[in-house]
Amino acid sequence: FAFTVTTQPTTFSRHSRLYASVEQALKKPGTAEMPVPWEDLGFEFRPTNSNVRMTYKDGEWGEMELFKDEYIKLHIGATALHYGQSCFEGLKAFAHEDDNVYIFRPDENAKRIRSSCERTMMPPLPDEKFLEAVNLAVRDNMEYVPPYGSNGALYIRPLLFGSGPRIGLQPADEYTFIVIVMPVGDYYQGGLASPVDGLLIQDFDRAAPRGVGNVKVAGNYAADLLPNMLSKKKGFPIGLYLDAQTRSTVEEFSTSNFVGIDNDAKKYVTPKSSSVLPSITNKSLMTIAADEGFTVEEREVPVSELKDFDEVIAVGTAVVVSPVGSITKFDEKGATTKFEFGDPKKVGPTTRRLYDRVRAIQNGEEEDKYGWLFKVY
């Protein structure tokens, strides 16, 4: 897939709710006033200048508009509310040392949201419109991009949902697309510095075979809320799901893909399943791992194989790379089996290397030989 960057931004309609215009000059990253230091942002919602919106009506997408308002007016019969007709994406923008800002692999997010739309019978957003909307959202909030060296990023959340009313089960006749952005730090406190302890989730399933586990729809995450909370109450910040059919193979963590590293055999192993969401971060790390001389294996991963891994990592846009020091399994009588990966208190060498390389590309410290960066204009 190839995309082009237009030199002239789209013209936007102006009305009382419109907040800003793209004609203003780009602001410098890291110049917004924040209630906490950039290095201590964490991963939470924070208000910024604006969000981008588009509406699909009468068979076509309307104009892009910028809004200051953080609230939307929604019909009480909207299919997003009644039938879960909603999907979203997650990607990040990074400031480089020269204060230019780059978005990481937005073309892949454009493809993935198309897949989610097709599975849930929503009108796919054209790739070029998606890229333009993401660019506009970052551009109008440039001062909220954490500065170079802070280890932060501007998190970008595109959201597409059925906003038209239906009481019978059928697709809506109107859809709304929104892009919100916010500055973020580490998803798990401590980030790469502190491996987290994981729990093998056995009482719940993330997704059914031939269901919607391979697309980024809202309901997948609602299903994880309860098991996620129960895991945290037991002292485990992250949960690992098994396949729903046989309960014998690893699928993915609550909000991120699973990767097992065998350093002796130089293997990078990640589950292959129609119920697993294809992670853009994982796809990127697979390319880097192959560059580093690892054999990349996408295949079924039996639970019993957990004992063979030297390192385990959770990978995704939000966490980037989060080391997992151990995974605990409880049996029906409460007895535990604990799988530990290398030194569970230290970040493994391969995890560190993969993280350093992907972050160096994102931050402009390593040549982008793969063509993954999209410059905000």
Coordinates of N, CA, C and O in Angstrom, one line a residue, residues 201-277:
I201 N -5.4 -16.5 32.3 CA -6.8 -16.4 32.5 C -7.5 -17.6 32.0 O -7.4 -18.0 30.8
Q202 N -8.2 -18.3 32.9 CA -8.8 -19.6 32.5 C -10.4 -19.6 32.7 O -11.0 -20.5 32.2
D203 N -10.9 -18.6 33.4 CA -12.3 -18.6 33.6 C -13.1 -17.8 32.6 O -14.3 -17.7 32.6
F204 N -12.4 -17.1 31.7 CA -13.0 -16.2 30.7 C -12.3 -16.4 29.4 O -11.1 -16.8 29.3
D205 N -13.0 -16.1 28.3 CA -12.4 -16.1 26.9 C -12.4 -14.7 26.4 O -13.3 -14.0 26.6
R206 N -11.4 -14.4 25.6 CA -11.3 -13.1 25.0 C -12.2 -13.0 23.7 O -12.9 -12.0 23.5
A207 N -12.1 -14.1 22.9 CA -12.8 -14.1 21.6 C -13.1 -15.5 21.2 O -12.3 -16.4 21.5
A208 N -14.2 -15.7 20.5 CA -14.6 -17.0 20.0 C -14.0 -17.3 18.7 O -13.7 -16.4 17.9
P209 N -13.8 -18.6 18.4 CA -13.3 -18.9 17.0 C -14.3 -18.5 16.0 O -15.5 -18.5 16.2
R210 N -13.8 -17.9 14.9 CA -14.6 -17.4 13.8 C -15.5 -16.2 14.3 O -16.5 -15.9 13.6
G211 N -15.1 -15.6 15.4 CA -15.8 -14.4 15.9 C -15.1 -13.1 15.4 O -14.8 -13.0 14.2
V212 N -14.9 -12.1 16.3 CA -14.4 -10.8 15.9 C -13.1 -10.5 16.6 O -12.7 -9.4 16.7
G213 N -12.4 -11.5 17.1 CA -11.2 -11.3 17.8 C -10.1 -10.7 16.9 O -9.1 -10.1 17.4
N214 N -10.2 -10.9 15.6 CA -9.1 -10.4 14.7 C -9.4 -9.0 14.2 O -8.6 -8.5 13.3
V215 N -10.4 -8.3 14.7 CA -10.7 -6.9 14.3 C -10.8 -6.1 15.6 O -11.1 -6.7 16.7
K216 N -10.6 -4.8 15.5 CA -10.5 -4.0 16.7 C -11.8 -3.3 16.9 O -12.0 -2.1 16.7
V217 N -12.8 -4.1 17.4 CA -14.1 -3.6 17.7 C -14.2 -3.4 19.2 O -13.6 -4.1 20.0
A218 N -15.1 -2.5 19.6 CA -15.2 -2.1 21.0 C -15.6 -3.2 22.0 O -15.0 -3.3 23.1
G219 N -16.5 -4.1 21.5 CA -16.9 -5.2 22.4 C -15.9 -6.1 22.8 O -16.0 -6.7 23.9
N220 N -14.8 -6.3 22.1 CA -13.7 -7.2 22.5 C -13.1 -6.7 23.8 O -12.6 -7.5 24.6
Y221 N -13.0 -5.4 24.0 CA -12.4 -4.8 25.1 C -13.4 -4.7 26.3 O -12.9 -4.9 27.5
A222 N -14.6 -4.6 26.1 CA -15.6 -4.7 27.1 C -15.6 -6.1 27.8 O -15.7 -6.2 29.0
A223 N -15.4 -7.1 27.0 CA -15.3 -8.5 27.5 C -14.1 -8.7 28.4 O -14.1 -9.6 29.2
D224 N -13.1 -7.9 28.3 CA -11.9 -8.0 29.1 C -11.9 -7.2 30.4 O -11.1 -7.4 31.3
L225 N -12.9 -6.3 30.5 CA -12.9 -5.5 31.7 C -13.0 -6.3 33.0 O -12.2 -6.0 34.0
L226 N -13.9 -7.2 33.1 CA -14.0 -8.0 34.4 C -12.8 -8.9 34.6 O -12.2 -8.8 35.7
P227 N -12.4 -9.7 33.7 CA -11.2 -10.5 34.0 C -9.9 -9.7 34.3 O -9.1 -10.0 35.1
N228 N -9.9 -8.5 33.6 CA -8.7 -7.6 33.8 C -8.7 -7.1 35.2 O -7.7 -7.1 35.9
M229 N -9.9 -6.7 35.7 CA -10.0 -6.2 37.1 C -9.7 -7.3 38.1 O -9.0 -7.0 39.1
L230 N -10.3 -8.5 37.9 CA -10.0 -9.6 38.8 C -8.6 -9.9 38.9 O -8.0 -10.3 39.9
S231 N -7.9 -9.9 37.7 CA -6.4 -10.2 37.7 C -5.7 -9.2 38.5 O -4.8 -9.5 39.3
K232 N -6.0 -7.9 38.3 CA -5.3 -6.9 39.1 C -5.5 -7.0 40.6 O -4.7 -6.7 41.4
K233 N -6.8 -7.4 41.0 CA -7.0 -7.6 42.4 C -6.2 -8.7 43.0 O -5.9 -8.7 44.2
K234 N -5.8 -9.6 42.2 CA -4.9 -10.7 42.6 C -3.4 -10.3 42.6 O -2.6 -11.1 42.9
G235 N -3.2 -9.1 42.1 CA -1.8 -8.7 42.0 C -1.1 -8.8 40.7 O 0.1 -8.7 40.6
F236 N -1.9 -9.1 39.6 CA -1.3 -9.3 38.3 C -1.8 -8.2 37.4 O -3.0 -8.1 37.0
P237 N -0.9 -7.3 36.9 CA -1.3 -6.2 36.1 C -1.7 -6.6 34.7 O -2.2 -5.8 33.9
I238 N -1.4 -7.8 34.3 CA -1.7 -8.2 32.9 C -2.1 -9.7 32.9 O -1.7 -10.5 33.6
G239 N -3.1 -9.9 32.0 CA -3.7 -11.3 31.9 C -3.4 -11.9 30.5 O -3.4 -11.1 29.5
L240 N -3.2 -13.2 30.4 CA -2.9 -13.9 29.2 C -4.1 -14.8 28.9 O -4.4 -15.7 29.7
Y241 N -4.7 -14.7 27.7 CA -5.8 -15.5 27.3 C -5.4 -16.8 26.5 O -4.4 -16.7 25.8
L242 N -6.2 -17.8 26.7 CA -6.0 -19.1 25.9 C -7.0 -19.1 24.8 O -8.0 -18.3 24.7
D243 N -6.8 -20.0 23.8 CA -7.8 -20.2 22.8 C -9.1 -20.7 23.4 O -9.1 -21.5 24.3
A244 N -10.2 -20.2 22.9 CA -11.5 -20.5 23.5 C -12.0 -22.0 23.2 O -12.8 -22.5 23.9
Q245 N -11.5 -22.6 22.1 CA -12.0 -23.9 21.7 C -11.3 -25.0 22.5 O -12.0 -25.9 23.0
T246 N -10.0 -25.0 22.6 CA -9.3 -26.2 23.2 C -8.7 -25.8 24.6 O -8.4 -26.7 25.4
R247 N -8.6 -24.5 24.8 CA -8.0 -24.0 26.0 C -6.6 -24.6 26.3 O -6.2 -24.8 27.4
S248 N -5.9 -24.8 25.2 CA -4.6 -25.4 25.3 C -3.4 -24.6 24.7 O -2.3 -24.9 24.9
T249 N -3.8 -23.5 24.0 CA -2.8 -22.7 23.3 C -2.9 -21.3 23.7 O -4.0 -20.8 24.0
V250 N -1.8 -20.6 23.7 CA -1.8 -19.2 24.0 C -2.3 -18.3 22.9 O -2.0 -18.6 21.7
E251 N -3.1 -17.3 23.2 CA -3.6 -16.4 22.2 C -3.0 -15.0 22.3 O -2.0 -14.7 21.7
E252 N -3.5 -14.2 23.2 CA -2.9 -12.9 23.4 C -3.2 -12.3 24.8 O -4.0 -12.8 25.5
F253 N -2.4 -11.3 25.2 CA -2.7 -10.6 26.4 C -3.9 -9.8 26.3 O -4.5 -9.6 25.2
S254 N -4.3 -9.2 27.4 CA -5.6 -8.4 27.5 C -5.7 -7.4 26.3 O -6.7 -7.3 25.6
T255 N -4.6 -6.6 26.2 CA -4.7 -5.5 25.2 C -3.4 -5.5 24.3 O -3.1 -4.5 23.6
S256 N -2.7 -6.6 24.2 CA -1.5 -6.7 23.4 C -1.2 -8.1 23.0 O -1.6 -9.1 23.6
N257 N -0.4 -8.2 22.0 CA 0.1 -9.5 21.4 C 1.1 -10.2 22.3 O 1.8 -9.5 23.1
F258 N 1.2 -11.5 22.3 CA 2.2 -12.3 23.0 C 3.4 -12.6 22.1 O 3.2 -13.0 21.0
V259 N 4.5 -12.4 22.7 CA 5.8 -12.8 22.0 C 6.6 -13.6 23.0 O 6.9 -13.2 24.1
G260 N 7.1 -14.8 22.6 CA 8.1 -15.6 23.3 C 9.4 -15.6 22.6 O 9.5 -15.8 21.4
I261 N 10.5 -15.4 23.4 CA 11.8 -15.4 22.9 C 12.6 -16.6 23.4 O 12.7 -16.8 24.6
D262 N 13.2 -17.3 22.4 CA 14.1 -18.4 22.8 C 15.5 -17.9 22.3 O 15.8 -18.0 21.1
N263 N 16.3 -17.5 23.2 CA 17.6 -16.9 22.8 C 18.6 -17.9 22.3 O 19.4 -17.7 21.4
D264 N 18.6 -19.2 22.9 CA 19.5 -20.2 22.5 C 19.3 -20.6 21.0 O 20.2 -20.7 20.2
A265 N 18.0 -20.8 20.7 CA 17.6 -21.2 19.3 C 17.4 -19.9 18.4 O 17.1 -20.1 17.2
K266 N 17.5 -18.8 19.0 CA 17.3 -17.5 18.2 C 16.0 -17.5 17.5 O 15.8 -17.4 16.3
K267 N 14.9 -17.7 18.3 CA 13.6 -17.8 17.8 C 12.7 -16.7 18.4 O 12.7 -16.4 19.6
Y268 N 11.9 -16.1 17.6 CA 10.9 -15.1 18.0 C 9.5 -15.8 17.6 O 9.2 -16.0 16.5
V269 N 8.8 -16.1 18.7 CA 7.6 -16.9 18.5 C 6.3 -16.1 18.9 O 6.3 -15.5 20.0
T270 N 5.3 -16.1 18.0 CA 4.1 -15.3 18.3 C 2.9 -16.2 17.8 O 3.0 -16.8 16.8
P271 N 1.8 -16.2 18.5 CA 0.7 -17.0 18.1 C 0.1 -16.6 16.8 O -0.1 -15.5 16.5
K272 N -0.3 -17.6 16.0 CA -1.1 -17.5 14.8 C -2.5 -18.0 15.0 O -2.7 -19.2 15.3
S273 N -3.4 -17.1 15.0 CA -4.8 -17.5 15.2 C -5.8 -16.5 14.6 O -5.5 -15.3 14.6
S274 N -6.9 -17.0 14.1 CA -7.9 -16.1 13.5 C -8.6 -15.3 14.6 O -9.4 -14.4 14.3
S275 N -8.4 -15.6 15.9 CA -9.0 -14.8 17.0 C -8.1 -13.7 17.6 O -8.5 -13.1 18.5
V276 N -6.9 -13.6 17.0 CA -5.9 -12.7 17.6 C -5.9 -11.4 16.7 O -5.9 -11.5 15.4
L277 N -5.9 -10.3 17.3 CA -5.8 -9.0 16.6 C -4.4 -8.8 16.0 O -3.4 -8.9 16.7

